[in-house]
CSV table of C-alpha atoms and ligand atoms in Angstrom, one decimal:
chain,number,residue,atom,x,y,z
R,6,UNK,CA,0.0,0.0,0.0
R,7,UNK,CA,1.2,3.5,-0.8
R,8,UNK,CA,2.5,5.4,2.2
R,9,UNK,CA,0.6,8.5,3.2
R,10,UNK,CA,2.5,11.7,2.7
R,11,UNK,CA,2.3,14.5,5.3
R,12,UNK,CA,3.8,18.0,5.2
R,13,UNK,CA,4.4,19.7,8.5
R,14,UNK,CA,5.0,23.4,8.7
R,15,UNK,CA,6.7,24.4,11.9
R,16,UNK,CA,8.4,21.0,12.2
R,17,UNK,CA,11.3,22.4,14.3
R,18,UNK,CA,8.8,23.5,17.0
R,19,UNK,CA,7.5,21.6,20.0
R,20,UNK,CA,4.4,20.2,18.2
R,21,UNK,CA,6.3,19.6,15.0
R,22,UNK,CA,8.6,17.3,16.9
R,23,UNK,CA,5.8,15.3,18.5
R,24,UNK,CA,3.7,15.2,15.4
R,25,UNK,CA,6.6,14.1,13.1
R,26,UNK,CA,7.5,11.4,15.6
R,27,UNK,CA,3.9,10.2,15.7
R,28,UNK,CA,3.3,10.2,11.9
R,29,UNK,CA,6.7,8.5,11.3
R,30,UNK,CA,5.7,5.8,13.8
R,31,UNK,CA,2.4,5.4,11.8
R,32,UNK,CA,4.4,4.8,8.6
R,33,UNK,CA,3.9,8.2,7.0
R,34,UNK,CA,6.4,9.8,4.7
R,35,UNK,CA,7.0,13.1,6.4
R,36,UNK,CA,8.1,16.4,4.8
R,37,UNK,CA,8.9,19.4,7.0
R,38,UNK,CA,9.1,23.1,6.2
R,39,UNK,CA,11.9,24.8,8.1
R,40,UNK,CA,13.3,28.3,8.1
R,41,UNK,CA,16.9,29.0,7.3
R,42,UNK,CA,18.8,29.9,10.6
R,43,UNK,CA,22.4,30.7,11.2
R,44,UNK,CA,22.6,27.8,13.7
R,45,UNK,CA,21.8,24.5,12.0
R,46,UNK,CA,21.6,22.2,15.0
R,47,UNK,CA,17.9,21.8,16.0
R,48,UNK,CA,17.9,19.5,19.0
R,49,UNK,CA,14.3,18.5,18.3
R,50,UNK,CA,15.2,17.4,14.8
R,51,UNK,CA,18.2,15.6,16.2
R,52,UNK,CA,15.9,13.7,18.6
R,53,UNK,CA,13.8,12.5,15.7
R,54,UNK,CA,16.7,10.5,14.3
R,55,UNK,CA,15.8,7.5,16.6
R,56,UNK,CA,12.5,7.1,14.9
R,57,UNK,CA,14.2,7.5,11.5
R,58,UNK,CA,16.6,4.7,12.3
R,59,UNK,CA,13.5,2.5,12.7
R,60,UNK,CA,12.7,3.0,9.0
R,61,UNK,CA,10.8,6.3,8.9
R,62,UNK,CA,11.2,8.8,6.1
R,63,UNK,CA,11.7,12.5,6.8
R,64,UNK,CA,12.6,15.2,4.2
R,65,UNK,CA,13.2,18.8,5.1
R,66,UNK,CA,12.7,21.8,2.9
R,67,UNK,CA,13.6,25.4,3.4
R,68,UNK,CA,10.7,27.8,3.3
R,69,UNK,CA,8.8,30.5,5.1
R,70,UNK,CA,5.2,31.2,5.7
R,71,UNK,CA,5.7,34.8,4.5
R,72,UNK,CA,7.2,33.6,1.2
R,73,UNK,CA,4.4,32.1,-0.9
R,74,UNK,CA,6.8,31.0,-3.7
R,75,UNK,CA,8.6,28.8,-1.2
R,76,UNK,CA,5.3,27.2,-0.1
R,77,UNK,CA,4.4,26.5,-3.8
R,78,UNK,CA,7.8,24.9,-4.4
R,79,UNK,CA,7.5,22.7,-1.3
R,80,UNK,CA,4.0,21.6,-2.2
R,81,UNK,CA,5.1,20.7,-5.7
R,82,UNK,CA,8.1,18.7,-4.3
R,83,UNK,CA,6.2,16.9,-1.6
R,84,UNK,CA,2.6,16.5,-3.0
R,85,UNK,CA,1.2,15.8,0.4
R,86,UNK,CA,-2.0,14.0,1.3
R,87,UNK,CA,-2.2,15.9,4.6
R,88,UNK,CA,-0.8,19.3,5.6
R,89,UNK,CA,-0.4,20.2,9.2
R,90,UNK,CA,0.1,24.0,9.5
R,91,UNK,CA,1.9,24.4,12.8
R,92,UNK,CA,4.2,27.3,11.8
R,93,UNK,CA,3.5,30.4,13.8
R,94,UNK,CA,5.1,33.2,15.9
R,95,UNK,CA,3.6,31.4,18.8
R,96,UNK,CA,4.5,33.5,21.8
R,97,UNK,CA,1.6,35.7,23.0
R,98,UNK,CA,3.8,38.3,24.8
R,99,UNK,CA,6.1,38.6,21.8
R,100,UNK,CA,3.1,39.3,19.6
R,101,UNK,CA,2.6,42.6,21.4
R,102,UNK,CA,6.2,43.6,20.4
R,103,UNK,CA,5.9,42.2,16.8
R,104,UNK,CA,2.2,42.6,15.9
R,105,UNK,CA,2.7,43.0,12.1
R,106,UNK,CA,5.1,40.1,11.8
R,107,UNK,CA,2.9,37.9,13.9
R,108,UNK,CA,0.0,38.8,11.6
R,109,UNK,CA,2.1,38.2,8.5
R,110,UNK,CA,3.0,34.6,9.7
R,111,UNK,CA,-0.1,33.5,11.7
R,112,UNK,CA,-2.8,35.0,9.5
R,113,UNK,CA,-1.6,35.9,6.0
R,114,UNK,CA,0.7,32.9,6.0
R,115,UNK,CA,-2.4,30.7,6.1
R,116,UNK,CA,-3.9,32.5,3.1
R,117,UNK,CA,-0.6,31.9,1.3
R,118,UNK,CA,-0.8,28.2,2.1
R,119,UNK,CA,-4.5,27.8,1.2
R,120,UNK,CA,-4.1,29.7,-2.1
R,121,UNK,CA,-1.1,27.7,-3.0
R,122,UNK,CA,-3.1,24.4,-2.5
R,123,UNK,CA,-6.0,25.8,-4.5
R,124,UNK,CA,-3.9,27.2,-7.4
R,125,UNK,CA,-1.8,24.0,-7.7
R,126,UNK,CA,-5.1,22.0,-8.0
R,127,UNK,CA,-4.3,20.0,-4.9
R,128,UNK,CA,-7.6,20.7,-3.0
R,129,UNK,CA,-9.2,17.4,-4.0
R,130,UNK,CA,-6.3,15.2,-2.7
R,131,UNK,CA,-5.0,17.2,0.2
R,132,UNK,CA,-6.4,17.6,3.7
R,133,UNK,CA,-5.4,20.5,5.9
R,134,UNK,CA,-5.0,21.0,9.6
R,135,UNK,CA,-4.7,24.5,11.1
R,136,UNK,CA,-3.3,25.0,14.6
R,137,UNK,CA,-6.0,27.1,16.2
R,138,UNK,CA,-5.8,28.0,19.8
R,139,UNK,CA,-7.7,28.5,23.0
R,140,UNK,CA,-6.2,32.0,23.1
R,141,UNK,CA,-8.9,33.0,20.6
R,142,UNK,CA,-11.5,32.8,23.4
R,143,UNK,CA,-9.7,35.6,25.3
R,144,UNK,CA,-12.1,36.9,28.0
R,145,UNK,CA,-14.4,34.0,27.4
R,146,UNK,CA,-18.1,34.5,27.9
R,147,UNK,CA,-18.6,31.0,29.4
R,148,UNK,CA,-16.7,28.1,30.8
R,149,UNK,CA,-15.6,25.6,29.8
R,150,UNK,CA,-15.0,26.7,26.3
R,151,UNK,CA,-16.2,24.6,23.3
R,152,UNK,CA,-16.4,24.9,19.5
R,153,UNK,CA,-19.5,27.2,19.9
R,154,UNK,CA,-18.0,29.7,22.4
R,155,UNK,CA,-17.5,33.1,20.8
R,156,UNK,CA,-13.9,34.4,20.3
R,157,UNK,CA,-12.8,37.6,22.1
R,158,UNK,CA,-9.1,37.8,21.3
R,159,UNK,CA,-6.8,39.7,23.7
R,160,UNK,CA,-3.5,39.9,21.8
R,161,UNK,CA,-2.2,40.4,18.2
R,162,UNK,CA,-1.4,36.6,18.4
R,163,UNK,CA,-4.9,35.6,19.1
R,164,UNK,CA,-6.4,38.1,16.7
R,165,UNK,CA,-4.3,36.7,13.9
R,166,UNK,CA,-5.3,33.2,14.9
R,167,UNK,CA,-9.0,34.1,14.8
R,168,UNK,CA,-8.5,35.3,11.2
R,169,UNK,CA,-6.7,32.1,10.3
R,170,UNK,CA,-9.5,30.0,11.9
R,171,UNK,CA,-12.2,31.8,9.9
R,172,UNK,CA,-10.3,31.6,6.6
R,173,UNK,CA,-10.0,27.8,7.0
R,174,UNK,CA,-13.7,27.6,7.5
R,175,UNK,CA,-14.2,29.9,4.4
R,176,UNK,CA,-12.1,27.6,2.1
R,177,UNK,CA,-14.0,24.6,3.4
R,178,UNK,CA,-17.3,26.3,2.6
R,179,UNK,CA,-16.3,28.1,-0.6
R,180,UNK,CA,-14.2,25.5,-2.3
R,181,UNK,CA,-15.0,22.2,-0.5
R,182,UNK,CA,-11.6,21.9,1.1
R,183,UNK,CA,-11.1,19.2,3.7
R,184,UNK,CA,-9.9,21.8,6.2
R,185,UNK,CA,-9.9,21.4,10.0
R,186,UNK,CA,-9.1,23.6,12.9
R,187,UNK,CA,-7.8,22.1,16.1
R,188,UNK,CA,-8.7,24.5,18.9
R,189,UNK,CA,-5.9,23.4,21.2
R,190,UNK,CA,-5.6,24.4,24.8
R,191,UNK,CA,-2.1,24.7,26.3
R,192,UNK,CA,0.0,21.6,25.8
R,193,UNK,CA,3.5,21.1,27.1
R,194,UNK,CA,6.3,18.5,27.5
R,195,UNK,CA,10.1,18.3,27.6
R,196,UNK,CA,10.4,19.8,24.1
R,197,UNK,CA,8.4,22.9,25.1
R,198,UNK,CA,10.1,26.3,24.2
R,199,UNK,CA,12.1,27.6,27.1
R,200,UNK,CA,10.2,31.0,27.4
R,201,UNK,CA,6.7,29.5,28.0
R,202,UNK,CA,5.8,29.5,31.6
R,203,UNK,CA,5.7,25.7,32.1
R,204,UNK,CA,9.2,25.1,30.8
R,205,UNK,CA,10.6,28.2,32.5
R,206,UNK,CA,9.4,26.7,35.8
R,207,UNK,CA,10.7,23.2,35.1
R,208,UNK,CA,14.1,24.5,34.1
R,209,UNK,CA,14.3,26.6,37.3
R,210,UNK,CA,13.2,23.6,39.4
R,211,UNK,CA,15.9,21.4,37.8
R,212,UNK,CA,18.6,24.1,38.2
R,213,UNK,CA,17.8,24.5,41.9
R,214,UNK,CA,17.9,20.8,42.4
R,215,UNK,CA,21.4,20.9,41.0
R,216,UNK,CA,22.5,23.7,43.4
R,217,UNK,CA,21.5,26.9,41.5
R,218,UNK,CA,20.2,29.5,44.0
R,219,UNK,CA,18.7,32.0,41.5
R,220,UNK,CA,15.2,33.3,42.2
R,221,UNK,CA,12.7,32.5,39.4
R,222,UNK,CA,11.0,35.7,38.2
R,223,UNK,CA,7.5,35.2,36.9
R,224,UNK,CA,4.6,37.4,35.9
R,225,UNK,CA,0.9,36.8,36.6
R,226,UNK,CA,0.8,33.9,39.1
R,227,UNK,CA,-3.0,33.7,39.2
R,228,UNK,CA,-3.4,33.0,35.5
R,229,UNK,CA,-5.0,29.6,35.0
R,230,UNK,CA,-4.6,27.3,32.0
R,231,UNK,CA,-5.9,23.9,30.9
R,232,UNK,CA,-2.5,22.2,30.6
R,233,UNK,CA,-2.1,18.8,28.7
R,234,UNK,CA,0.8,16.9,27.1
R,235,UNK,CA,1.7,17.7,23.5
R,236,UNK,CA,2.2,13.9,22.8
R,237,UNK,CA,-1.5,13.4,23.4
R,238,UNK,CA,-2.6,16.4,21.4
R,239,UNK,CA,-0.8,15.5,18.2
R,240,UNK,CA,-2.7,12.2,18.1
R,241,UNK,CA,-5.9,14.3,18.0
R,242,UNK,CA,-4.5,16.4,15.2
R,243,UNK,CA,-3.9,13.3,13.0
R,244,UNK,CA,-7.3,11.8,13.9
R,245,UNK,CA,-9.1,15.0,12.7
R,246,UNK,CA,-7.7,14.6,9.2
R,247,UNK,CA,-9.0,11.0,9.1
R,248,UNK,CA,-12.6,12.1,9.4
R,249,UNK,CA,-14.8,12.1,6.3
R,250,UNK,CA,-15.2,15.9,6.4
R,251,UNK,CA,-13.2,18.8,7.7
R,252,UNK,CA,-14.5,20.3,10.9
R,253,UNK,CA,-13.4,22.2,14.0
R,254,UNK,CA,-12.6,20.4,17.3
R,255,UNK,CA,-11.5,21.5,20.8
R,256,UNK,CA,-8.6,19.5,22.3
R,257,UNK,CA,-8.3,20.0,26.0
R,258,UNK,CA,-8.0,18.1,29.3
R,259,UNK,CA,-11.0,19.8,31.0
R,260,UNK,CA,-8.9,20.6,34.1
R,261,UNK,CA,-7.4,24.1,34.8
R,262,UNK,CA,-4.6,25.0,37.2
R,263,UNK,CA,-3.0,28.3,38.1
R,264,UNK,CA,0.7,29.2,37.4
R,265,UNK,CA,1.1,28.9,41.2
R,266,UNK,CA,-0.1,25.3,41.1
R,267,UNK,CA,2.2,24.5,38.2
R,268,UNK,CA,5.1,25.8,40.2
R,269,UNK,CA,4.1,23.8,43.3
R,270,UNK,CA,3.9,20.6,41.2
R,271,UNK,CA,7.3,21.2,39.6
R,272,UNK,CA,9.2,22.0,42.8
R,273,UNK,CA,7.5,19.1,44.6
R,274,UNK,CA,9.3,16.8,42.2
R,275,UNK,CA,12.6,18.1,43.6
R,276,UNK,CA,11.5,17.8,47.2
R,277,UNK,CA,10.6,21.5,47.7
R,278,UNK,CA,7.3,22.3,49.3
R,279,UNK,CA,6.3,25.8,48.2
R,280,UNK,CA,4.4,28.3,50.4
R,281,UNK,CA,3.2,31.7,49.2
R,282,UNK,CA,3.8,34.9,51.2
R,283,UNK,CA,2.9,38.5,50.4
R,284,UNK,CA,0.6,40.0,47.8
R,285,UNK,CA,0.7,41.5,44.3
R,286,UNK,CA,4.2,42.6,43.3
R,287,UNK,CA,5.5,41.5,46.7
R,288,UNK,CA,4.3,37.9,46.5
R,289,UNK,CA,7.0,35.3,47.0
R,290,UNK,CA,7.1,31.5,46.6
R,291,UNK,CA,9.3,30.3,49.5
R,292,UNK,CA,10.6,26.9,50.5
R,293,UNK,CA,8.4,26.0,53.5
R,294,UNK,CA,11.3,24.1,55.2
R,295,UNK,CA,14.3,26.5,54.7
R,296,UNK,CA,12.4,29.8,54.1
R,297,UNK,CA,14.5,30.4,51.0
R,298,UNK,CA,12.9,32.6,48.3
R,299,UNK,CA,12.3,30.5,45.2
R,300,UNK,CA,9.9,32.6,43.1
R,301,UNK,CA,9.3,36.4,42.9
R,302,UNK,CA,7.2,38.6,40.6
R,303,UNK,CA,8.6,40.7,37.8
R,304,UNK,CA,6.0,43.0,36.2
R,305,UNK,CA,8.0,42.9,32.9
R,306,UNK,CA,6.3,39.5,32.4
R,307,UNK,CA,2.8,41.1,32.7
R,308,UNK,CA,0.9,41.4,29.3
R,309,UNK,CA,-0.7,44.6,28.1
R,310,UNK,CA,-4.0,42.6,28.1
R,311,UNK,CA,-4.1,39.2,29.8
R,312,UNK,CA,-6.2,36.1,29.3
R,313,UNK,CA,-6.9,35.2,33.0
R,314,UNK,CA,-8.5,31.8,32.7
R,315,UNK,CA,-9.1,29.1,30.1
R,316,UNK,CA,-10.6,25.6,30.4
R,317,UNK,CA,-11.7,23.5,27.5
R,318,UNK,CA,-14.5,21.0,26.7
R,319,UNK,CA,-13.2,18.4,24.3
R,320,UNK,CA,-16.4,16.2,24.2
R,321,UNK,CA,-16.9,16.8,20.4
R,322,UNK,CA,-13.5,15.2,19.6
R,323,UNK,CA,-14.2,12.4,22.1
R,324,UNK,CA,-17.5,11.6,20.5
R,325,UNK,CA,-16.3,11.9,16.9
R,326,UNK,CA,-13.0,9.9,17.1
R,327,UNK,CA,-12.6,8.8,20.7
R,328,UNK,CA,-9.8,11.4,21.5
R,329,UNK,CA,-8.9,11.6,25.2
R,330,UNK,CA,-5.7,12.8,26.9
R,331,UNK,CA,-3.8,9.9,28.5
R,332,UNK,CA,-0.9,11.6,30.3
R,333,UNK,CA,-1.8,13.1,33.7
R,334,UNK,CA,-0.7,16.6,34.7
R,335,UNK,CA,1.5,15.2,37.5
R,336,UNK,CA,3.2,12.7,35.1
R,337,UNK,CA,3.8,15.5,32.6
R,338,UNK,CA,5.3,17.9,35.1
R,339,UNK,CA,7.5,15.1,36.5
R,340,UNK,CA,8.7,14.2,33.0
R,341,UNK,CA,9.6,17.8,32.3
R,342,UNK,CA,11.5,18.3,35.5
R,343,UNK,CA,13.4,15.0,35.2
R,344,UNK,CA,14.2,15.7,31.5
R,345,UNK,CA,15.5,19.2,32.3
R,346,UNK,CA,17.6,17.7,35.2
R,347,UNK,CA,19.1,15.0,33.0
R,348,UNK,CA,19.9,17.6,30.2
R,349,UNK,CA,21.6,19.9,32.7
R,350,UNK,CA,23.6,17.1,34.2
R,351,UNK,CA,24.9,16.3,30.7
R,352,UNK,CA,25.6,19.9,29.7
R,353,UNK,CA,26.3,21.9,32.8
T,268,NAP,P1,6.7,26.6,18.6
T,268,NAP,O1,7.4,25.6,19.4
T,268,NAP,O2,6.9,28.0,18.9
T,268,NAP,O3,7.0,26.3,17.1
T,268,NAP,C1,6.6,27.2,16.1
T,268,NAP,C2,7.2,26.7,14.8
T,268,NAP,O4,6.8,27.6,13.7
T,268,NAP,C3,8.7,26.5,14.7
T,268,NAP,O5,9.1,25.4,14.0
T,268,NAP,C4,9.1,27.8,14.0
T,268,NAP,O6,10.4,27.8,13.4
T,268,NAP,C5,8.0,27.9,13.0
T,268,NAP,N1,7.9,29.2,12.4
T,268,NAP,C6,7.7,30.4,13.0
T,268,NAP,N2,7.7,31.4,12.1
T,268,NAP,C7,7.8,30.8,10.9
T,268,NAP,C8,7.8,31.3,9.5
T,268,NAP,N3,7.7,32.6,9.3
T,268,NAP,N4,7.9,30.4,8.5
T,268,NAP,C9,8.0,29.1,8.8
T,268,NAP,N5,8.0,28.6,10.0
T,268,NAP,C10,7.9,29.4,11.1
T,268,NAP,O7,5.1,26.3,18.8
T,268,NAP,P2,4.3,25.0,19.2
T,268,NAP,O8,4.1,25.0,20.7
T,268,NAP,O9,5.0,23.8,18.6
T,268,NAP,O10,2.9,25.3,18.6
T,268,NAP,C11,2.6,24.8,17.2
T,268,NAP,C12,1.4,25.6,16.7
T,268,NAP,O11,0.3,25.3,17.5
T,268,NAP,C13,1.6,27.1,16.6
T,268,NAP,O12,0.9,27.5,15.5
T,268,NAP,C14,0.9,27.6,17.9
T,268,NAP,O13,0.5,28.9,17.7
T,268,NAP,C15,-0.2,26.6,18.0
T,268,NAP,N6,-0.7,26.3,19.3
T,268,NAP,C16,0.1,25.9,20.3
T,268,NAP,C17,-0.4,25.5,21.6
T,268,NAP,C18,0.6,25.0,22.6
T,268,NAP,O14,0.1,25.0,23.8
T,268,NAP,N7,1.8,24.5,22.3
T,268,NAP,C19,-1.7,25.6,21.8
T,268,NAP,C20,-2.6,26.1,20.8
T,268,NAP,C21,-2.0,26.4,19.6
T,268,NAP,P3,11.7,28.1,14.2
T,268,NAP,O15,12.1,26.8,14.9
T,268,NAP,O16,12.6,28.4,13.1
T,268,NAP,O17,11.4,29.2,15.1
T,269,GDD,N1,5.6,33.1,29.2
T,269,GDD,C1,5.4,33.4,30.5
T,269,GDD,N2,6.5,33.8,31.3
T,269,GDD,N3,4.1,33.4,31.0
T,269,GDD,C2,3.9,33.7,32.3
T,269,GDD,C3,5.0,34.1,33.1
T,269,GDD,C4,6.3,34.1,32.6
T,269,GDD,O1,7.3,34.5,33.3
T,269,GDD,N4,4.5,34.3,34.4
T,269,GDD,C5,3.2,34.2,34.3
T,269,GDD,N5,2.8,33.8,33.1
T,269,GDD,C6,1.5,33.5,32.6
T,269,GDD,C7,1.1,34.3,31.3
T,269,GDD,O2,0.8,35.6,31.6
T,269,GDD,C8,-0.1,33.4,30.8
T,269,GDD,O3,-1.3,33.9,31.5
T,269,GDD,C9,0.2,32.0,31.4
T,269,GDD,O4,1.3,32.2,32.3
T,269,GDD,C10,0.7,31.1,30.2
T,269,GDD,O5,1.7,31.7,29.5
T,269,GDD,P1,2.5,31.0,28.4
T,269,GDD,O6,3.2,29.8,28.9
T,269,GDD,O7,3.4,32.0,27.7
T,269,GDD,O8,1.4,30.4,27.4
T,269,GDD,P2,0.1,31.1,26.7
T,269,GDD,O9,-1.1,30.5,27.4
T,269,GDD,O10,0.3,32.6,26.7
T,269,GDD,O11,0.2,30.7,25.2
T,269,GDD,C11,0.5,29.3,24.9
T,269,GDD,O12,-0.7,28.6,24.8
T,269,GDD,C12,-1.6,29.0,23.8
T,269,GDD,C13,-2.8,28.1,23.9
T,269,GDD,O13,-3.8,28.7,24.8
T,269,GDD,C14,1.3,29.3,23.6
T,269,GDD,O14,1.7,28.0,23.3
T,269,GDD,C15,0.3,29.8,22.4
T,269,GDD,O15,1.0,29.6,21.2
T,269,GDD,C16,-0.9,28.9,22.5
T,269,GDD,O16,-1.8,29.3,21.5
């Protein structure tokens, strides 16, 4: 039987890593779009080599979501059955500093991709997945959020993603594209970028375990998110594209925790029991046993407009294709802290 061919944009990112690994293990031929960078050694791509040694097939292409000609060339070279558009300027706070660039990649980039598929006549044979996000709900009008909850974006990142979401729906309706939006709530893991709050915390917990006494500076400790594991989420992405028609699905765990609770779980792995003292800018996370300050607040990490709380309802995905997260929050946090500890031991 012919192997299915997938193109992943954003293959060098966290989800790109987990999705490529999953598709390779399912026997796909995987193509990845990557940007040219001055430093060639992507750790995540390096980590994929184990799967490749087991007989997978991975081809990388240079390209950029802001350069439509490069997308056309990659589509011609790869002729994919399935496209997973994961590429994005994905950091919410950075999007306030680079709003036009974020829009160019996260919104216009999706138009470049959809039009390339249409103009090359690939719409009949190619199914598309778009990385939509729970950030689109912003100050959500109800909880938990589902596919029918209105979007109230609170950042340039989220506003661009709302556009991308709607343009996917439009190509589905106007041209019959098999186009799906996965509205994913936060998902993490050892491959998470180091400036997202989860990984920032697990890196700090690992460093302290190995003797580092620096205080971890965080922003809004009360923000709460529905945190799952990226390895579970990429399974749902692939399942969406196996459905008879394109559609929109929420992927979430249905449980929300605060940044404080994330920190408590991470430091607990290293034997530190965190207690919270003070309020507002003076709040501190301290080691209950020694009294040492572990966490403090730095207002530079506050966002001009914040999304205070998100929690998702993934029952549509569960009903349609049986998707459910398997890895618990505690298992995920432990895996991240242990992985960061092991990496630091190897490369001090
Ligand atoms: P990530 O680690 O930041 O990865 C983003 C990827 O996009 C990287 O491979 C990056 O390449 C690539 N990229 C950025 N700008 C590009 C451009 N102009 N042209 C081509 N590639 C570009 O993000 P992630 O956590 O894996 O998330 C994957 C997708 O899901 C993103 O679209 C994100 O917005 C969305 N999402 C993520 C979550 C989550 O919790 N992780 C939840 C909902 C939605 P470089 O390596 O060269 O930077
Ligand atoms: N990054 C960061 N750094 N966030 C902090 C910090 C800090 O020092 N301190 C508190 N936070 C708060 C943020 O204000 C936010 O409310 C929450 O922690 C989570 O922040 P991030 O980890 O940066 O993730 P995000 O929720 O803004 O965005 C991620 O999830 C979205 C899905 O809801 C990204 O992966 C987006 O690409 C994704 O769409």
